[in-house]
């Protein structure tokens, strides 16, 4: 028997229509790439999005076409997203921090047909255009006065282009399962893989993100997404904010401590989100300049494990609630958020920090399990760790072009490549990447846990742990460290510091001292490079 309710497809242009009707004057404030702070409203964003959709359709772009964006977080970038989706197209965010060859490879793989870009990236776009044959148009998000000289064909300034349209356009009639967005994984191992979001997955993800025990945001909030729109959809905030009518504050290209503080303060931001390195810079700025955060209520920290010291400082020194979150490009990206359940009411101090170290619980819409290598489900006991697998309406069912099929199984589980345990209350904690976990005598040792412990040593600036071949045990951990400036800790001193804090058989077999540990484009430790560096290393004895 069929339910007798209306068919109302979950499409993204309904989000911006809702914002423009219910919150027309709510502001979208941007630090523009040209310099000054500029302001628009949700009504303004919808008007420009309609013009963009009208122009793209008029110029022959078709529903399903991939339209790239290479841009900072600004109101214009948001308009471009809704315009592209409203024409039935697929916005494709590009990460400018990748090498130009990687970006060109990704654009060719996606067959991007047009690109919206910021002034900042014009030199990069000039390099890319000749190697991407599918590309037909470049829209530079600026006005006539700031338009740079260029020899590229089919280049327009955004503002002049918009002047050609009146915005009298009906959103494309696409179904909720149609593709509307695209983002490639960073490809730290192998080629990048394309994740293709649908209207439905974006709408459901935005609702999920806003829920009280997820981000817990509403129309009264002022939200600053420091996390870039090209980093996994700005964690969904580009859709969540207009859906709930929150004021948006967009940082443009400036994400240093002082610039972020200035926006937090002048725009009275209540909620913000970014990776740990951004918050390290902000906290340093606050401390050095004796500043406070009177308006900020919550900060979401994810993308990499949030160090305990950051959580502690935000909560104790500034009265800001930290929500540790975990996710992936493949999950739109939210997978879990660490907010407290009733059984944790009244917890304070170290007991609370212990929970906040975890990556948190899955909201409705995300199912998660941990399994062993044979796919057998492991207990939720807070210590048995295994492969973390997920499924849900905003989780990828495959990669674009069928790459990476081995990560998806027949029961619909996606293998995240992360290793984790889940406690009886449902709180998940990442212990490693599956490629980095150390397999010693058939048992697993968490490299992350060893690293977190080692960096607690006062003389160490950074630590990384890799597994290296061992005749008897298969693999054993090697601790690689960078000493703090002016310090010269010894191998025995470091091992003595760790001794007693972990199981005996987890103790690293040796400590190697280096000047620098290699990092990826997103600031994570590059273990592949480290393993290469130590390929000829042999353990003592
Ligand atoms: P990028 O490499 O560009 O950051 P993703 O955002 O998709 O791409 O990376 C997802 C991966 O980042 C996860 O699989 C996980 O390994 C790691 N990650 C994300 N959030 C956290 C977190 N809070 N703690 C530990 N690792 C995390």
PDB file of N, CA and C and ligand atoms in Angstrom, residues 95 184-188 230-232 235 275-276 301-306 324-331 333 336 357-359 416-419 430-433 448 520-522 524, ligand 1:
ATOM      1  N   UNK A  95      40.524  21.655  -4.876  1.00  0.00           N
ATOM      2  CA  UNK A  95      41.394  22.068  -3.774  1.00  0.00           C
ATOM      3  C   UNK A  95      42.655  22.738  -4.333  1.00  0.00           C
ATOM      4  N   UNK A 184      36.713  15.421  -4.973  1.00  0.00           N
ATOM      5  CA  UNK A 184      37.649  14.293  -5.033  1.00  0.00           C
ATOM      6  C   UNK A 184      38.360  14.129  -3.697  1.00  0.00           C
ATOM      7  N   UNK A 185      38.601  12.875  -3.321  1.00  0.00           N
ATOM      8  CA  UNK A 185      39.373  12.604  -2.108  1.00  0.00           C
ATOM      9  C   UNK A 185      40.810  13.054  -2.369  1.00  0.00           C
ATOM     10  N   UNK A 186      41.562  13.275  -1.290  1.00  0.00           N
ATOM     11  CA  UNK A 186      42.871  13.915  -1.490  1.00  0.00           C
ATOM     12  C   UNK A 186      43.902  12.975  -2.106  1.00  0.00           C
ATOM     13  N   UNK A 187      43.645  11.673  -2.114  1.00  0.00           N
ATOM     14  CA  UNK A 187      44.524  10.761  -2.837  1.00  0.00           C
ATOM     15  C   UNK A 187      45.920  10.643  -2.259  1.00  0.00           C
ATOM     16  N   UNK A 188      45.994  10.541  -0.912  1.00  0.00           N
ATOM     17  CA  UNK A 188      47.305  10.338  -0.287  1.00  0.00           C
ATOM     18  C   UNK A 188      47.871   8.977  -0.698  1.00  0.00           C
ATOM     19  N   UNK A 230      35.921  23.803  -0.444  1.00  0.00           N
ATOM     20  CA  UNK A 230      36.581  22.749  -1.225  1.00  0.00           C
ATOM     21  C   UNK A 230      37.091  21.621  -0.337  1.00  0.00           C
ATOM     22  N   UNK A 231      37.000  21.777   0.976  1.00  0.00           N
ATOM     23  CA  UNK A 231      37.369  20.676   1.860  1.00  0.00           C
ATOM     24  C   UNK A 231      36.078  19.985   2.317  1.00  0.00           C
ATOM     25  N   UNK A 232      35.645  18.988   1.547  1.00  0.00           N
ATOM     26  CA  UNK A 232      34.436  18.227   1.899  1.00  0.00           C
ATOM     27  C   UNK A 232      33.247  19.145   2.202  1.00  0.00           C
ATOM     28  N   UNK A 235      32.020  21.017   5.337  1.00  0.00           N
ATOM     29  CA  UNK A 235      31.332  20.142   6.299  1.00  0.00           C
ATOM     30  C   UNK A 235      29.814  20.344   6.287  1.00  0.00           C
ATOM     31  N   UNK A 275      39.744  22.713  10.991  1.00  0.00           N
ATOM     32  CA  UNK A 275      40.710  21.687  11.408  1.00  0.00           C
ATOM     33  C   UNK A 275      41.572  22.217  12.562  1.00  0.00           C
ATOM     34  N   UNK A 276      42.209  21.306  13.329  1.00  0.00           N
ATOM     35  CA  UNK A 276      42.974  21.727  14.513  1.00  0.00           C
ATOM     36  C   UNK A 276      44.024  22.800  14.248  1.00  0.00           C
ATOM     37  N   UNK A 301      35.601  20.863  15.678  1.00  0.00           N
ATOM     38  CA  UNK A 301      36.987  20.594  15.302  1.00  0.00           C
ATOM     39  C   UNK A 301      37.074  19.178  14.742  1.00  0.00           C
ATOM     40  N   UNK A 302      37.572  19.047  13.521  1.00  0.00           N
ATOM     41  CA  UNK A 302      37.667  17.721  12.911  1.00  0.00           C
ATOM     42  C   UNK A 302      38.643  17.736  11.759  1.00  0.00           C
ATOM     43  N   UNK A 303      38.617  16.679  10.955  1.00  0.00           N
ATOM     44  CA  UNK A 303      39.547  16.559   9.831  1.00  0.00           C
ATOM     45  C   UNK A 303      40.812  15.849  10.235  1.00  0.00           C
ATOM     46  N   UNK A 304      41.167  15.971  11.519  1.00  0.00           N
ATOM     47  CA  UNK A 304      42.279  15.252  12.132  1.00  0.00           C
ATOM     48  C   UNK A 304      41.943  15.218  13.620  1.00  0.00           C
ATOM     49  N   UNK A 305      42.563  14.308  14.351  1.00  0.00           N
ATOM     50  CA  UNK A 305      42.244  14.196  15.778  1.00  0.00           C
ATOM     51  C   UNK A 305      42.516  15.522  16.480  1.00  0.00           C
ATOM     52  N   UNK A 306      41.589  15.939  17.339  1.00  0.00           N
ATOM     53  CA  UNK A 306      41.746  17.216  18.042  1.00  0.00           C
ATOM     54  C   UNK A 306      42.576  17.009  19.300  1.00  0.00           C
ATOM     55  N   UNK A 324      34.147  17.754  19.002  1.00  0.00           N
ATOM     56  CA  UNK A 324      35.101  17.009  18.180  1.00  0.00           C
ATOM     57  C   UNK A 324      34.273  16.225  17.151  1.00  0.00           C
ATOM     58  N   UNK A 325      34.675  16.254  15.892  1.00  0.00           N
ATOM     59  CA  UNK A 325      33.878  15.576  14.868  1.00  0.00           C
ATOM     60  C   UNK A 325      34.785  14.791  13.935  1.00  0.00           C
ATOM     61  N   UNK A 326      34.229  13.737  13.387  1.00  0.00           N
ATOM     62  CA  UNK A 326      34.965  12.910  12.422  1.00  0.00           C
ATOM     63  C   UNK A 326      34.111  12.766  11.171  1.00  0.00           C
ATOM     64  N   UNK A 327      34.764  12.721  10.026  1.00  0.00           N
ATOM     65  CA  UNK A 327      34.018  12.495   8.798  1.00  0.00           C
ATOM     66  C   UNK A 327      34.956  12.316   7.643  1.00  0.00           C
ATOM     67  N   UNK A 328      34.392  12.166   6.465  1.00  0.00           N
ATOM     68  CA  UNK A 328      35.178  11.973   5.261  1.00  0.00           C
ATOM     69  C   UNK A 328      34.436  12.567   4.084  1.00  0.00           C
ATOM     70  N   UNK A 329      35.183  12.944   3.058  1.00  0.00           N
ATOM     71  CA  UNK A 329      34.592  13.412   1.811  1.00  0.00           C
ATOM     72  C   UNK A 329      33.478  12.449   1.361  1.00  0.00           C
ATOM     73  N   UNK A 330      33.717  11.153   1.524  1.00  0.00           N
ATOM     74  CA  UNK A 330      32.765  10.116   1.086  1.00  0.00           C
ATOM     75  C   UNK A 330      31.474  10.134   1.895  1.00  0.00           C
ATOM     76  N   UNK A 331      31.446  10.878   3.021  1.00  0.00           N
ATOM     77  CA  UNK A 331      30.261  10.883   3.893  1.00  0.00           C
ATOM     78  C   UNK A 331      29.576  12.250   3.914  1.00  0.00           C
ATOM     79  N   UNK A 333      30.366  15.587   4.738  1.00  0.00           N
ATOM     80  CA  UNK A 333      31.242  14.539   5.233  1.00  0.00           C
ATOM     81  C   UNK A 333      30.949  14.039   6.648  1.00  0.00           C
ATOM     82  N   UNK A 336      30.494  11.454  12.668  1.00  0.00           N
ATOM     83  CA  UNK A 336      30.200  11.432  14.099  1.00  0.00           C
ATOM     84  C   UNK A 336      30.549  12.781  14.709  1.00  0.00           C
ATOM     85  N   UNK A 357      37.952  13.482  23.791  1.00  0.00           N
ATOM     86  CA  UNK A 357      39.050  12.996  22.963  1.00  0.00           C
ATOM     87  C   UNK A 357      38.517  12.074  21.872  1.00  0.00           C
ATOM     88  N   UNK A 358      37.331  11.484  22.146  1.00  0.00           N
ATOM     89  CA  UNK A 358      36.751  10.548  21.181  1.00  0.00           C
ATOM     90  C   UNK A 358      36.126  11.330  20.038  1.00  0.00           C
ATOM     91  N   UNK A 359      35.925  10.639  18.905  1.00  0.00           N
ATOM     92  CA  UNK A 359      35.369  11.323  17.729  1.00  0.00           C
ATOM     93  C   UNK A 359      33.857  11.413  17.803  1.00  0.00           C
ATOM     94  N   UNK A 416      35.877   2.637   5.663  1.00  0.00           N
ATOM     95  CA  UNK A 416      36.420   3.999   5.715  1.00  0.00           C
ATOM     96  C   UNK A 416      37.933   4.048   5.599  1.00  0.00           C
ATOM     97  N   UNK A 417      38.587   2.896   5.844  1.00  0.00           N
ATOM     98  CA  UNK A 417      40.054   2.923   5.869  1.00  0.00           C
ATOM     99  C   UNK A 417      40.572   3.403   7.216  1.00  0.00           C
ATOM    100  N   UNK A 418      39.655   3.711   8.142  1.00  0.00           N
ATOM    101  CA  UNK A 418      40.053   4.084   9.504  1.00  0.00           C
ATOM    102  C   UNK A 418      39.896   2.871  10.413  1.00  0.00           C
ATOM    103  N   UNK A 419      40.703   2.857  11.469  1.00  0.00           N
ATOM    104  CA  UNK A 419      40.600   1.818  12.484  1.00  0.00           C
ATOM    105  C   UNK A 419      40.090   2.482  13.755  1.00  0.00           C
ATOM    106  N   UNK A 430      38.825   6.948  16.861  1.00  0.00           N
ATOM    107  CA  UNK A 430      39.762   6.523  15.817  1.00  0.00           C
ATOM    108  C   UNK A 430      41.082   6.153  16.482  1.00  0.00           C
ATOM    109  N   UNK A 431      41.612   4.979  16.154  1.00  0.00           N
ATOM    110  CA  UNK A 431      42.928   4.633  16.695  1.00  0.00           C
ATOM    111  C   UNK A 431      43.995   4.638  15.610  1.00  0.00           C
ATOM    112  N   UNK A 432      43.584   4.614  14.354  1.00  0.00           N
ATOM    113  CA  UNK A 432      44.571   4.596  13.276  1.00  0.00           C
ATOM    114  C   UNK A 432      43.912   4.656  11.905  1.00  0.00           C
ATOM    115  N   UNK A 433      44.758   4.792  10.877  1.00  0.00           N
ATOM    116  CA  UNK A 433      44.336   4.487   9.513  1.00  0.00           C
ATOM    117  C   UNK A 433      44.692   3.017   9.293  1.00  0.00           C
ATOM    118  N   UNK A 448      48.620   5.906  16.329  1.00  0.00           N
ATOM    119  CA  UNK A 448      48.185   7.217  16.839  1.00  0.00           C
ATOM    120  C   UNK A 448      48.314   7.296  18.358  1.00  0.00           C
ATOM    121  N   UNK A 520      51.353  15.971   4.488  1.00  0.00           N
ATOM    122  CA  UNK A 520      50.560  16.022   3.250  1.00  0.00           C
ATOM    123  C   UNK A 520      50.014  17.434   3.039  1.00  0.00           C
ATOM    124  N   UNK A 521      49.315  17.640   1.889  1.00  0.00           N
ATOM    125  CA  UNK A 521      48.737  18.955   1.569  1.00  0.00           C
ATOM    126  C   UNK A 521      47.681  19.378   2.587  1.00  0.00           C
ATOM    127  N   UNK A 522      47.075  18.418   3.306  1.00  0.00           N
ATOM    128  CA  UNK A 522      46.085  18.795   4.316  1.00  0.00           C
ATOM    129  C   UNK A 522      46.670  18.735   5.730  1.00  0.00           C
ATOM    130  N   UNK A 524      48.472  16.437   7.321  1.00  0.00           N
ATOM    131  CA  UNK A 524      48.581  15.181   8.067  1.00  0.00           C
ATOM    132  C   UNK A 524      49.977  14.579   7.878  1.00  0.00           C
TER     133      UNK A 524
HETATM  134  P1  LIG B   1      41.395  15.127   3.645  1.00  0.00           P
HETATM  135  O1  LIG B   1      42.510  14.113   3.617  1.00  0.00           O
HETATM  136  O2  LIG B   1      41.394  16.112   2.544  1.00  0.00           O
HETATM  137  O3  LIG B   1      41.238  15.737   5.017  1.00  0.00           O
HETATM  138  P2  LIG B   1      38.968  13.845   4.221  1.00  0.00           P
HETATM  139  O4  LIG B   1      38.457  15.014   4.963  1.00  0.00           O
HETATM  140  O5  LIG B   1      37.982  13.071   3.425  1.00  0.00           O
HETATM  141  O6  LIG B   1      40.088  14.270   3.304  1.00  0.00           O
HETATM  142  O7  LIG B   1      39.756  12.893   5.210  1.00  0.00           O
HETATM  143  C1  LIG B   1      39.066  11.973   5.946  1.00  0.00           C
HETATM  144  C2  LIG B   1      39.983  11.298   6.919  1.00  0.00           C
HETATM  145  O8  LIG B   1      40.504  12.245   7.852  1.00  0.00           O
HETATM  146  C3  LIG B   1      39.285  10.272   7.767  1.00  0.00           C
HETATM  147  O9  LIG B   1      39.164   9.037   7.118  1.00  0.00           O
HETATM  148  C4  LIG B   1      40.180  10.196   8.982  1.00  0.00           C
HETATM  149  O10 LIG B   1      41.287   9.348   8.777  1.00  0.00           O
HETATM  150  C5  LIG B   1      40.678  11.611   9.114  1.00  0.00           C
HETATM  151  N1  LIG B   1      39.899  12.320  10.138  1.00  0.00           N
HETATM  152  C6  LIG B   1      38.860  13.166   9.953  1.00  0.00           C
HETATM  153  N2  LIG B   1      38.406  13.636  11.125  1.00  0.00           N
HETATM  154  C7  LIG B   1      39.156  13.076  12.092  1.00  0.00           C
HETATM  155  C8  LIG B   1      39.186  13.140  13.526  1.00  0.00           C
HETATM  156  N3  LIG B   1      38.355  13.932  14.207  1.00  0.00           N
HETATM  157  N4  LIG B   1      40.102  12.400  14.164  1.00  0.00           N
HETATM  158  C9  LIG B   1      40.963  11.608  13.506  1.00  0.00           C
HETATM  159  N5  LIG B   1      40.993  11.501  12.168  1.00  0.00           N
HETATM  160  C10 LIG B   1      40.110  12.213  11.466  1.00  0.00           C
END
